[in-house]
Coordinates of C-alpha atoms in Angstrom, one line a residue:
M12 CA 23.4 22.2 -11.0
T13 CA 24.5 24.2 -7.9
L14 CA 23.5 23.4 -4.3
L15 CA 20.6 25.4 -3.1
A16 CA 21.9 26.1 0.4
V17 CA 19.7 24.1 2.6
V18 CA 23.1 22.5 3.3
G19 CA 25.4 25.2 4.5
C20 CA 22.7 27.7 5.3
A21 CA 23.6 30.3 7.9
L22 CA 21.7 32.7 10.0
C23 CA 22.4 36.3 9.5
A24 CA 24.6 36.4 12.6
G25 CA 26.3 33.1 11.6
A26 CA 25.3 31.4 14.9
A27 CA 23.3 28.1 14.9
K28 CA 19.7 28.4 16.0
T29 CA 17.6 25.5 17.2
E30 CA 13.8 25.5 17.0
T31 CA 11.5 23.0 18.6
V32 CA 8.0 21.7 17.7
V33 CA 6.2 19.4 20.1
S34 CA 3.2 17.1 19.5
P35 CA -0.2 18.1 21.0
N36 CA 0.1 15.4 23.7
G37 CA 3.7 16.5 24.4
K38 CA 5.2 13.0 23.8
I39 CA 6.8 13.6 20.4
K40 CA 9.4 16.4 19.8
M41 CA 11.3 17.6 16.7
E42 CA 14.3 19.8 16.9
V43 CA 15.6 21.6 13.8
T44 CA 18.9 23.4 13.8
V45 CA 19.8 26.1 11.3
G46 CA 23.6 26.6 11.2
E47 CA 26.4 25.1 9.2
Q48 CA 23.8 22.6 8.1
L49 CA 20.1 22.3 8.4
T50 CA 19.5 19.3 10.7
M51 CA 16.6 17.6 12.3
S52 CA 16.3 15.4 15.4
A53 CA 13.3 13.5 16.8
F54 CA 12.4 12.3 20.3
H55 CA 9.8 9.9 21.7
G56 CA 9.5 11.0 25.3
D57 CA 13.1 11.0 26.5
E58 CA 14.3 8.5 23.8
L59 CA 16.3 10.0 21.0
I60 CA 15.0 8.4 17.7
L61 CA 16.8 10.4 15.0
K62 CA 19.9 12.5 15.6
D63 CA 21.1 15.5 13.7
C64 CA 19.7 14.3 10.3
P65 CA 20.9 16.7 7.6
L66 CA 18.2 17.9 5.2
S67 CA 19.0 19.6 1.9
L68 CA 17.6 20.6 -1.5
D69 CA 19.4 21.3 -4.7
V70 CA 17.3 23.6 -6.9
D71 CA 18.2 25.7 -10.0
N72 CA 21.5 27.2 -10.9
Q73 CA 22.2 29.7 -8.1
P74 CA 25.2 29.9 -5.7
F75 CA 24.3 28.6 -2.3
S76 CA 26.0 31.5 -0.7
E77 CA 23.2 33.7 -1.9
L78 CA 20.4 31.5 -0.6
M79 CA 18.7 30.1 2.4
K80 CA 19.2 32.7 5.0
L81 CA 16.4 32.3 7.5
R82 CA 13.8 35.0 7.0
S83 CA 10.9 34.0 9.3
R84 CA 9.3 31.5 11.6
K85 CA 5.6 30.7 11.9
R86 CA 3.8 28.4 14.3
T87 CA 0.4 27.0 13.5
T88 CA -2.0 24.3 14.9
I89 CA -3.7 21.9 12.5
D90 CA -6.9 20.2 13.7
E91 CA -9.4 18.8 11.3
V92 CA -11.4 15.7 10.6
I93 CA -11.0 14.0 7.2
H94 CA -13.6 11.7 5.7
P95 CA -11.7 9.4 3.2
V96 CA -13.7 8.4 0.1
V97 CA -12.4 4.9 0.5
P98 CA -12.0 4.4 4.3
L99 CA -9.7 1.5 4.9
K100 CA -9.6 1.9 8.7
F101 CA -11.8 4.8 9.8
A102 CA -14.7 6.7 8.4
E103 CA -13.3 9.7 10.2
V104 CA -9.6 10.5 10.5
R105 CA -8.3 13.1 12.8
N106 CA -5.5 15.3 11.5
K107 CA -4.1 17.1 14.6
A108 CA -0.6 18.4 14.8
N109 CA 1.6 21.4 15.7
Q110 CA 3.5 22.9 12.8
L111 CA 6.6 25.1 12.5
T112 CA 7.3 26.7 9.1
L113 CA 10.7 28.1 8.5
T114 CA 10.9 30.5 5.5
F115 CA 14.3 31.1 3.8
K116 CA 15.6 33.5 1.2
D117 CA 14.5 33.1 -2.4
G118 CA 11.3 31.2 -2.0
V119 CA 12.2 28.1 -0.1
S120 CA 10.5 27.0 3.1
L121 CA 10.3 24.0 5.4
D122 CA 7.2 22.7 7.2
L123 CA 7.7 20.5 10.2
R124 CA 4.9 18.8 12.0
A125 CA 4.7 16.9 15.3
Y126 CA 1.8 14.5 15.7
D127 CA 0.9 12.4 18.7
N128 CA 2.2 9.4 16.8
G129 CA 5.0 10.8 14.7
I130 CA 6.7 13.5 12.7
A131 CA 6.6 14.8 9.2
Y132 CA 8.4 17.5 7.1
R133 CA 8.4 18.8 3.6
F134 CA 10.1 21.5 1.6
S135 CA 8.0 24.1 -0.3
L136 CA 9.0 26.3 -3.3
N137 CA 7.6 29.8 -3.9
R138 CA 9.8 30.9 -6.7
G139 CA 7.3 32.6 -8.9
K140 CA 5.7 31.5 -12.2
G141 CA 7.2 29.0 -14.6
R142 CA 9.3 26.0 -13.7
C143 CA 12.4 25.0 -11.8
T144 CA 14.7 22.0 -11.6
V145 CA 15.3 20.0 -8.5
A146 CA 18.6 18.2 -8.9
N147 CA 18.5 16.4 -5.6
E148 CA 16.8 16.3 -2.2
G149 CA 19.0 15.2 0.7
L150 CA 18.1 13.3 3.8
G151 CA 20.7 11.7 6.0
L152 CA 18.9 9.3 8.3
N153 CA 21.2 9.2 11.4
L154 CA 20.3 6.8 14.1
P155 CA 21.8 7.4 17.6
Q156 CA 22.8 3.8 18.0
A157 CA 22.2 0.4 16.4
F158 CA 18.5 -0.2 15.6
T159 CA 17.0 -3.3 14.1
A160 CA 15.9 -2.5 10.5
H161 CA 13.2 -4.3 8.5
I162 CA 13.7 -3.4 4.9
S163 CA 13.1 -4.5 1.3
K164 CA 16.4 -4.7 -0.6
T165 CA 16.6 -3.9 -4.2
G166 CA 19.6 -3.5 -6.5
S167 CA 17.9 -1.2 -9.0
F168 CA 15.3 1.5 -9.3
N169 CA 13.6 -0.9 -11.8
T170 CA 11.7 -3.0 -9.3
S171 CA 8.3 -4.6 -8.8
Y172 CA 8.4 -3.8 -5.1
E173 CA 7.8 -7.4 -4.2
Q174 CA 11.0 -8.3 -2.4
P175 CA 10.7 -10.3 0.9
Y176 CA 11.7 -8.4 4.0
T177 CA 15.2 -8.5 5.3
H178 CA 15.8 -8.1 9.1
L179 CA 19.2 -6.9 10.4
A180 CA 20.9 -4.6 12.8
T181 CA 21.7 -1.2 11.3
D182 CA 25.4 -1.4 12.4
Q183 CA 25.6 -4.4 10.0
M184 CA 24.6 -2.2 7.1
K185 CA 27.6 -1.1 5.0
Q186 CA 28.1 1.5 2.4
G187 CA 27.6 -0.1 -1.0
D188 CA 24.9 -2.5 0.3
E189 CA 21.7 -2.7 -1.8
M190 CA 19.3 0.1 -1.2
T191 CA 15.8 -0.2 0.1
Y192 CA 12.5 1.2 -1.1
L193 CA 9.9 2.6 1.4
P194 CA 8.4 1.9 3.8
I195 CA 11.0 0.7 6.2
L196 CA 10.4 -0.2 9.8
L197 CA 13.0 0.4 12.5
E198 CA 13.1 -0.8 16.1
T199 CA 15.0 0.9 18.9
P200 CA 16.8 -1.0 21.7
K201 CA 13.9 0.0 23.9
G202 CA 11.4 -1.6 21.5
T203 CA 10.0 1.6 20.1
K204 CA 8.9 1.2 16.4
V205 CA 9.6 3.7 13.7
L206 CA 7.8 3.5 10.3
I207 CA 9.4 5.7 7.6
S208 CA 7.6 6.6 4.4
E209 CA 6.3 9.5 2.3
S210 CA 3.1 11.0 1.0
D211 CA 1.8 13.6 -1.4
V212 CA 4.3 12.6 -4.0
R213 CA 3.3 14.6 -7.2
D214 CA 5.4 15.3 -10.3
Y215 CA 8.3 13.9 -8.3
P216 CA 10.1 10.6 -7.9
H217 CA 9.7 8.2 -5.0
M218 CA 12.4 8.0 -2.4
F219 CA 14.8 5.1 -1.7
L220 CA 17.3 4.8 1.1
S221 CA 20.9 3.7 0.7
P222 CA 23.0 2.3 3.6
Q223 CA 26.1 4.4 4.5
G224 CA 27.4 2.4 7.4
M225 CA 27.6 3.8 11.0
N226 CA 23.8 3.4 11.5
R227 CA 23.1 5.8 8.7
L228 CA 21.1 5.8 5.5
T229 CA 20.8 8.5 2.9
A230 CA 18.0 9.3 0.5
T231 CA 18.5 8.5 -3.1
F232 CA 16.1 8.9 -6.0
P233 CA 15.7 7.8 -9.6
K234 CA 16.6 10.5 -12.0
A235 CA 14.1 11.8 -14.6
P236 CA 14.2 9.6 -17.7
K237 CA 15.4 11.2 -21.0
T238 CA 15.1 8.3 -23.5
W239 CA 13.6 4.8 -23.5
E240 CA 14.0 1.6 -25.4
P241 CA 11.3 -1.1 -25.8
R242 CA 11.4 -4.1 -23.5
G243 CA 9.2 -6.9 -24.7
D244 CA 5.5 -6.3 -25.2
R245 CA 4.7 -4.4 -22.0
S246 CA 7.4 -2.0 -20.8
W247 CA 10.4 0.2 -21.6
T248 CA 13.9 0.3 -20.4
I249 CA 15.3 3.7 -19.6
S250 CA 18.4 4.2 -21.8
E251 CA 19.4 7.8 -20.7
E252 CA 18.6 10.0 -17.7
H253 CA 18.6 13.7 -17.0
D254 CA 20.9 15.0 -14.3
F255 CA 17.9 16.0 -12.1
L256 CA 15.0 14.5 -10.2
T257 CA 12.3 16.7 -11.6
N258 CA 11.6 19.7 -13.7
T259 CA 8.5 21.0 -12.0
E260 CA 6.4 24.1 -11.1
A261 CA 8.4 26.8 -9.5
T262 CA 5.7 27.3 -6.8
R263 CA 4.5 24.1 -5.1
T264 CA 4.9 21.9 -2.1
L265 CA 7.2 18.9 -2.3
P266 CA 6.5 15.5 -0.9
W267 CA 6.0 14.9 2.8
R268 CA 8.6 12.7 4.5
F269 CA 7.2 11.1 7.7
A270 CA 8.0 8.8 10.6
V271 CA 5.3 7.1 12.7
I272 CA 6.8 6.5 16.1
G273 CA 5.3 4.3 18.9
T274 CA 4.1 0.8 19.7
D275 CA 3.4 -2.0 17.2
A276 CA -0.3 -1.1 17.5
D277 CA 0.5 2.6 16.8
I278 CA 2.2 1.6 13.6
A279 CA -0.6 -0.6 12.4
M280 CA -3.3 1.9 13.3
N281 CA -1.6 5.0 11.8
Q282 CA -3.2 7.0 9.1
M283 CA -0.2 9.3 8.2
E284 CA -0.3 8.5 4.5
V285 CA -4.0 9.4 4.4
I286 CA -3.6 12.6 6.4
L287 CA -0.6 13.9 4.4
G288 CA -1.7 12.6 1.0
G289 CA -4.0 15.6 0.0
R290 CA -7.7 15.9 -0.4
C291 CA -10.1 14.5 -2.9
E292 CA -10.1 16.4 -6.2
L293 CA -13.1 14.7 -7.8
D294 CA -16.5 16.5 -7.6
D295 CA -18.5 13.3 -7.8
T296 CA -17.4 10.1 -6.2
S297 CA -20.7 8.3 -6.0
W298 CA -19.7 5.9 -8.7
I299 CA -16.6 4.7 -6.8
K300 CA -17.6 1.4 -5.4
P301 CA -14.9 -0.6 -3.6
G302 CA -15.6 -4.3 -3.3
Q303 CA -14.4 -7.8 -3.9
V304 CA -13.5 -9.5 -7.1
N305 CA -13.2 -13.1 -8.3
W306 CA -9.8 -13.4 -9.9
D307 CA -8.8 -15.8 -12.6
W308 CA -5.0 -15.7 -13.1
W309 CA -3.9 -17.3 -9.8
N310 CA -6.1 -20.3 -10.1
H311 CA -5.3 -20.6 -13.9
W312 CA -9.0 -20.9 -14.9
T313 CA -9.1 -24.3 -13.2
I314 CA -12.8 -25.3 -13.1
W315 CA -14.0 -28.8 -13.2
G316 CA -17.3 -30.7 -13.1
V317 CA -18.8 -28.6 -15.9
D318 CA -19.8 -29.5 -19.5
F319 CA -17.7 -26.9 -21.3
E320 CA -13.9 -26.6 -21.9
T321 CA -12.6 -24.2 -19.3
G322 CA -10.0 -21.5 -20.1
I323 CA -10.0 -17.9 -21.3
N324 CA -13.4 -17.9 -22.9
N325 CA -16.9 -16.5 -22.2
D326 CA -18.2 -19.9 -21.0
T327 CA -15.6 -19.8 -18.2
Y328 CA -16.2 -16.2 -17.3
R329 CA -20.0 -16.6 -17.2
Y330 CA -19.4 -19.4 -14.7
I331 CA -17.1 -17.1 -12.7
I332 CA -19.8 -14.5 -12.8
D333 CA -22.4 -17.0 -11.6
C334 CA -20.1 -17.9 -8.7
A335 CA -19.6 -14.3 -7.8
A336 CA -23.3 -13.6 -7.9
K337 CA -24.1 -16.6 -5.6
F338 CA -21.9 -15.2 -2.9
G339 CA -22.6 -11.5 -3.5
V340 CA -19.1 -10.7 -4.8
E341 CA -19.2 -7.4 -6.7
Y342 CA -16.8 -8.0 -9.6
I343 CA -14.9 -10.4 -11.7
L344 CA -11.5 -9.6 -13.4
L345 CA -10.3 -10.7 -16.8
D346 CA -6.5 -10.9 -16.2
E347 CA -3.8 -11.2 -18.9
G348 CA -4.9 -13.3 -21.9
W349 CA -8.3 -11.8 -22.7
N350 CA -6.9 -9.8 -25.7
K351 CA -5.1 -11.6 -28.6
R352 CA -1.9 -9.5 -28.2
V353 CA -0.9 -7.6 -25.1
E354 CA -0.1 -4.5 -27.2
N355 CA -3.6 -4.3 -28.8
P356 CA -6.4 -3.7 -26.3
F357 CA -9.1 -3.7 -28.9
V358 CA -8.8 -7.2 -30.4
T359 CA -9.9 -10.0 -28.1
R360 CA -8.8 -13.6 -28.4
D361 CA -11.2 -16.0 -30.0
G362 CA -13.9 -17.0 -27.5
I363 CA -13.9 -13.7 -25.6
D364 CA -16.6 -11.0 -26.0
V365 CA -16.2 -8.3 -23.3
K366 CA -19.4 -6.6 -24.1
E367 CA -21.4 -9.8 -23.8
L368 CA -19.7 -10.5 -20.4
V369 CA -20.5 -7.0 -19.2
E370 CA -24.1 -7.4 -20.1
Y371 CA -24.3 -10.9 -18.6
G372 CA -22.7 -9.6 -15.4
A373 CA -25.0 -6.6 -15.2
K374 CA -28.0 -8.9 -15.0
K375 CA -26.5 -10.5 -11.9
N376 CA -25.1 -7.3 -10.3
V377 CA -21.5 -8.4 -11.1
G378 CA -19.2 -5.8 -12.7
V379 CA -16.3 -6.6 -15.0
W380 CA -12.6 -5.4 -14.6
L381 CA -10.0 -5.7 -17.3
W382 CA -6.2 -6.3 -17.0
L383 CA -3.8 -4.2 -19.2
S384 CA -0.1 -3.5 -19.3
W385 CA 0.8 0.2 -18.6
L386 CA 2.5 0.5 -21.9
T387 CA -0.7 -0.6 -23.7
V388 CA -2.6 2.0 -21.8
E389 CA 0.0 4.7 -22.5
R390 CA -0.1 4.0 -26.2
N391 CA -3.9 3.6 -26.4
M392 CA -5.5 6.1 -24.1
E393 CA -8.6 5.9 -26.2
L394 CA -9.3 2.4 -24.7
I395 CA -10.4 4.2 -21.5
P396 CA -13.6 5.8 -23.0
H397 CA -14.1 2.7 -25.2
Y398 CA -14.4 0.2 -22.4
A399 CA -16.1 2.7 -20.0
A400 CA -18.8 3.1 -22.6
M401 CA -19.1 -0.7 -22.8
G402 CA -19.8 -0.7 -19.1
V403 CA -16.5 -2.0 -17.7
K404 CA -16.1 -0.9 -14.1
G405 CA -12.3 -0.7 -13.7
L406 CA -8.8 -1.4 -15.0
K407 CA -6.0 -3.4 -13.4
I408 CA -2.9 -1.7 -14.9
D409 CA 0.4 -3.7 -14.6
F410 CA 4.2 -3.7 -14.9
M411 CA 5.1 -0.1 -14.3
D412 CA 8.1 -1.2 -12.1
H413 CA 9.5 2.4 -11.9
S414 CA 8.9 5.4 -9.7
D415 CA 10.7 8.2 -11.5
Q416 CA 9.0 11.6 -12.2
W417 CA 7.7 10.4 -15.6
M418 CA 6.2 7.2 -14.2
V419 CA 4.6 9.0 -11.2
N420 CA 3.0 11.3 -13.7
F421 CA 1.8 8.4 -15.7
Y422 CA -0.1 7.1 -12.7
E423 CA -1.8 10.5 -12.2
R424 CA -2.6 11.1 -15.9
T425 CA -4.1 7.7 -16.3
A426 CA -6.1 7.9 -13.0
R427 CA -7.5 11.3 -14.1
E428 CA -8.5 10.0 -17.5
C429 CA -10.2 7.0 -15.9
A430 CA -12.0 9.2 -13.5
K431 CA -13.4 11.3 -16.4
H432 CA -15.1 8.1 -17.6
H433 CA -16.0 6.6 -14.2
L434 CA -13.5 3.8 -14.2
M435 CA -11.8 2.6 -11.1
V436 CA -8.1 1.6 -11.1
D437 CA -5.9 -1.1 -9.4
F438 CA -2.2 -0.4 -10.1
H439 CA -0.3 -3.7 -10.2
G440 CA 3.5 -4.0 -10.6
S441 CA 3.4 -0.7 -8.7
F442 CA 5.1 1.4 -6.1
K443 CA 3.5 1.8 -2.6
P444 CA 0.7 4.3 -2.0
A445 CA 2.0 7.8 -1.5
G446 CA -1.1 10.0 -1.5
L447 CA -2.4 9.9 -5.0
E448 CA -5.4 7.7 -4.1
Q449 CA -6.4 10.3 -1.6
R450 CA -6.6 13.0 -4.3
L451 CA -8.0 10.5 -6.9
P452 CA -9.9 7.9 -4.9
N453 CA -10.9 6.0 -8.1
I454 CA -7.5 4.4 -7.4
V455 CA -8.8 1.7 -5.0
S456 CA -5.6 -0.4 -4.6
Y457 CA -2.0 -0.9 -5.4
E458 CA 0.2 -4.0 -5.4
G459 CA 3.8 -3.4 -4.4
V460 CA 3.7 -6.3 -2.1
R461 CA 5.0 -9.9 -2.0
G462 CA 1.5 -11.4 -2.3
L463 CA -0.1 -14.8 -2.9
E464 CA 0.8 -14.7 -6.6
Q465 CA 4.3 -15.6 -5.5
G466 CA 3.1 -19.1 -4.6
G467 CA 5.5 -20.9 -2.3
G468 CA 7.5 -17.7 -2.1
C469 CA 4.7 -16.1 -0.2
R470 CA 5.2 -17.3 3.3
P471 CA 3.2 -16.2 6.4
E472 CA 6.5 -15.5 8.2
N473 CA 7.0 -12.7 5.8
S474 CA 3.3 -11.7 5.4
I475 CA 2.9 -11.2 9.2
W476 CA 5.0 -8.0 8.8
L477 CA 2.6 -6.5 6.3
P478 CA 0.1 -4.8 8.8
F479 CA 3.2 -3.0 10.2
M480 CA 4.9 -2.1 7.0
R481 CA 3.3 -2.2 3.5
N482 CA -0.3 -2.1 4.6
A483 CA 0.5 0.6 7.1
V484 CA 0.9 3.0 4.3
G485 CA -2.2 2.3 2.3
P486 CA -4.3 -0.2 0.3
M487 CA -2.5 -3.4 -0.7
D488 CA -3.5 -5.9 -3.4
F489 CA -2.3 -9.1 -1.7
T490 CA -4.8 -11.4 -3.5
P491 CA -5.7 -13.7 -0.6
G492 CA -8.3 -16.5 -0.5
A493 CA -6.6 -19.9 -1.1
M494 CA -8.9 -22.9 -0.4
E495 CA -6.1 -25.4 -1.0
N496 CA -4.1 -24.7 2.1
A497 CA -0.6 -25.9 3.0
Q498 CA 2.0 -25.3 5.7
P499 CA 5.0 -23.7 3.9
E500 CA 7.1 -26.8 3.7
E501 CA 4.2 -28.6 2.0
N502 CA 3.4 -25.9 -0.5
R503 CA 3.9 -27.6 -3.8
G504 CA 1.3 -25.7 -5.8
T505 CA 1.3 -25.7 -9.6
A506 CA -0.3 -23.4 -12.1
D507 CA -3.4 -25.6 -12.4
R508 CA -3.4 -26.7 -8.8
P509 CA -2.2 -23.6 -6.8
M510 CA -1.8 -23.7 -3.0
G511 CA -1.7 -20.9 -0.5
G512 CA 0.7 -20.8 2.5
G513 CA -0.9 -20.9 5.9
T514 CA -4.0 -22.6 7.3
R515 CA -7.5 -22.3 6.1
A516 CA -8.4 -20.0 9.0
Y517 CA -5.3 -17.9 8.2
Q518 CA -6.4 -17.3 4.6
M519 CA -9.9 -16.4 5.8
A520 CA -8.6 -14.0 8.5
L521 CA -6.5 -12.1 5.9
Y522 CA -9.7 -10.5 4.6
V523 CA -10.2 -8.8 8.0
C524 CA -6.5 -8.2 8.7
F525 CA -5.4 -6.9 5.2
E526 CA -6.8 -3.7 3.7
S527 CA -7.6 -3.0 0.0
G528 CA -10.4 -1.2 -1.7
L529 CA -10.4 -4.0 -4.2
Q530 CA -10.0 -7.3 -2.4
M531 CA -9.5 -10.4 -4.6
L532 CA -10.7 -13.9 -4.2
A533 CA -7.8 -15.7 -5.8
D534 CA -9.0 -19.3 -5.9
S535 CA -11.1 -21.3 -8.4
P536 CA -14.9 -21.0 -8.4
T537 CA -15.1 -24.7 -8.1
R538 CA -13.2 -24.6 -4.8
Y539 CA -15.2 -21.7 -3.5
L540 CA -18.5 -23.5 -4.3
R541 CA -17.1 -26.7 -2.7
E542 CA -16.1 -24.8 0.4
A543 CA -19.3 -22.7 0.6
E544 CA -19.4 -21.9 4.3
C545 CA -15.8 -20.5 4.2
T546 CA -16.6 -18.6 1.0
A547 CA -19.8 -17.1 2.5
F548 CA -17.7 -15.7 5.3
I549 CA -15.0 -14.3 3.0
A550 CA -17.6 -12.7 0.7
S551 CA -19.3 -11.0 3.7
V552 CA -16.2 -9.1 4.8
P553 CA -16.4 -5.4 3.8
T554 CA -13.5 -3.7 2.0
T555 CA -14.1 -0.4 3.7
W556 CA -14.6 0.2 7.5
D557 CA -16.1 2.7 9.9
D558 CA -13.8 1.8 12.9
T559 CA -10.7 -0.3 13.7
R560 CA -9.4 -1.5 17.0
I561 CA -6.1 -3.3 17.5
I562 CA -6.5 -6.0 20.1
A563 CA -3.0 -7.5 20.1
A564 CA 0.0 -6.7 17.8
K565 CA 3.7 -7.6 17.6
A566 CA 5.4 -7.0 14.3
G567 CA 6.7 -10.2 12.9
E568 CA 4.8 -12.4 15.3
Y569 CA 1.0 -11.8 15.4
Y570 CA -1.8 -9.4 14.6
V571 CA -5.3 -9.4 16.1
V572 CA -7.7 -6.7 15.0
A573 CA -11.4 -5.9 15.2
K574 CA -13.2 -3.8 12.6
R575 CA -16.7 -2.4 12.4
K576 CA -18.9 -1.7 9.4
G577 CA -22.3 -0.4 10.4
T578 CA -23.5 -2.5 13.3
K579 CA -21.3 -5.6 12.4
W580 CA -17.9 -6.3 13.9
Y581 CA -15.4 -8.6 12.3
I582 CA -12.3 -9.9 14.1
G583 CA -9.2 -11.3 12.4
A584 CA -6.1 -12.8 13.9
I585 CA -3.0 -14.1 12.1
T586 CA 0.4 -15.4 13.2
G587 CA 3.8 -16.2 11.6
D588 CA 5.8 -19.4 12.0
K589 CA 5.1 -19.8 15.7
A590 CA 1.9 -20.8 17.4
Q591 CA 0.2 -18.1 19.6
D592 CA -2.5 -18.0 22.3
F593 CA -4.6 -15.0 23.2
D594 CA -7.2 -14.2 25.7
I595 CA -9.3 -11.3 24.4
T596 CA -12.4 -9.4 25.6
L597 CA -15.1 -8.0 23.4
D598 CA -15.4 -4.7 25.3
F599 CA -15.4 -2.7 22.1
L600 CA -18.9 -4.0 21.5
Q601 CA -21.8 -1.6 22.2
Q602 CA -24.2 -4.4 22.8
G603 CA -24.4 -8.2 22.6
G604 CA -24.8 -10.2 19.4
H605 CA -24.3 -13.6 17.7
M606 CA -20.8 -14.6 16.7
T607 CA -19.8 -17.0 14.0
A608 CA -16.1 -17.9 14.1
F609 CA -13.6 -20.0 12.2
Q610 CA -10.5 -21.4 13.9
D611 CA -7.6 -23.6 13.3
G612 CA -8.5 -27.3 13.5
R613 CA -6.8 -29.6 16.0
N614 CA -4.4 -30.8 13.3
A615 CA -4.0 -27.6 11.3
H616 CA -0.3 -27.3 12.4
R617 CA 0.3 -30.2 10.1
I618 CA -2.8 -30.4 7.8
A619 CA -3.4 -26.7 7.0
M620 CA -6.9 -27.4 5.5
D621 CA -8.2 -28.4 9.0
Y622 CA -10.5 -25.8 10.5
K623 CA -13.5 -25.6 12.8
R624 CA -16.6 -23.4 12.7
T625 CA -18.3 -22.3 15.9
E626 CA -21.3 -20.2 16.9
Q627 CA -22.2 -18.5 20.2
D628 CA -23.9 -15.5 21.7
V629 CA -21.5 -12.8 23.0
T630 CA -21.7 -9.6 25.1
P631 CA -19.2 -6.8 25.8
Q632 CA -18.1 -8.8 28.8
T633 CA -17.4 -12.0 26.9
R634 CA -13.8 -13.3 27.1
L635 CA -12.5 -15.5 24.3
H636 CA -9.5 -17.8 24.1
L637 CA -7.8 -17.9 20.7
H638 CA -5.3 -20.6 19.8
L639 CA -3.5 -20.1 16.5
V640 CA -1.2 -22.8 15.2
R641 CA 2.0 -21.9 13.4
N642 CA 1.1 -19.9 10.2
G643 CA -2.5 -20.0 11.6
G644 CA -5.5 -17.7 11.9
W645 CA -8.8 -17.0 13.5
C646 CA -11.7 -14.9 12.3
A647 CA -15.3 -14.1 13.3
V648 CA -18.3 -11.9 12.6
I649 CA -20.5 -10.5 15.3
E650 CA -24.0 -9.3 14.3

């Protein structure tokens, strides 16, 4: 392949030309220079955030000297209101930006947008009918000085996207170090936060970043796979790759690359992935019903005090359905083990009858979801209409662990087929959200997070970063809800007796703080029935929201948020490994109400199960003092 001259492009006169695009509020500025290279810089006020970052695109087999002379410039204003089908923060999302479009020779253009809270850019192709090959897309992320980087290291493109975060200065990053997947969070010496990710990724691989030393990272991508070899009963290993990223339509837009820039609260509040992800492509979305689900795998079907043998059988799942119905939980999930062999989705193990469970659940307004490996789905697409006709509500699809062009297209093909048959989807073992769930909102969640299933490896000191990183780019299947609570050094959970890190109030507050269209209750029905007042609160927390207000936020330390659904407000507060105190006002309330709250008990710093429930009347003038112990939490509902 030959370099399509985004790198090395020159103006007709040969002189460099710099264009500027400024955000509507004037605080964010992008500069793009077309000269020996195409470079982009970004400013937050007078602070330089990104410096002369080279952008490039290698497409088709044409000499770069013939391409990429600047033909035209066009400025536009974007101002619209988006109504997400599955609103995780806001029922209405404002998309307001100033855009500059640079059009080059031979059907390549570059869109650059400046938002009040960040920047975005994408390449577009307008090269006629047929297809073209993108060999590479270049981004050199040049930082003007040493920033602090919060990243997820991976040694391979084959990853479950569940690595704990690593925190280091960018001048300590060396060429040859492990790459990182997106999103990443950067912090300038002045304390400005910069969240970097992507959206509207279609028929195209996901981006990774590779350290190059000297405060610089460069984009790297998995190549398009050519051949595969089987790996176990649930996946493939790529044995040979093409020498390109994608062979795709010759006329199309490429993925958006974006940086959210501002305060910790700006990062946690942002909706950039939603805004740039595309618009809903389904004519009817009335059947898409986000909600909560009682989950079996984490608690290992551990139920006691009953007169049947518990395990993967219909007696156990009827009991789980009964528990869900008691607390108003919308769904249950049959995770791995319900079919006799992972490879065969049509033969269930002895003791499981999916149709009978669907019918039993329907009588109690509890729907059924099924777990499947992605390879099983790929080889048996007919399972989708089969289980949809049976009344199953959704599929949890697992172990993709890749984000090359082929796998990105698997997500879309599968979600489209599920949508035809009114099935929702939760992608587990997955990459982060990158816009597909905006176009196909039957995708209600993704994993791609170090969640509670990691047991003692899921520590609040890592999870406190999630509102500012992974959850800041879309829905996140963290699977909270442990009722057997432990401070991290005491977390000795086993398969049959799992524990969750953090205090009881912390685990409860996660339902308000973390966002997912499908929110799991990970613990045993026996524990939820035993801890009924806590379960009743958890089960009352919505999974979609009309409004969100950040009350206090500091990445890596604490997060306090208020969210509204209808006339009810919920407040959640979580902390990392240090105790925190907050004085907050309820001035976001339109009127007074009655508040029920759960807080860390006096000894929760040591005995994480310790909590206290309180009630009081409140008004918009009410001031509250919140004390959170280390790895602690606080949560409330006002109605």
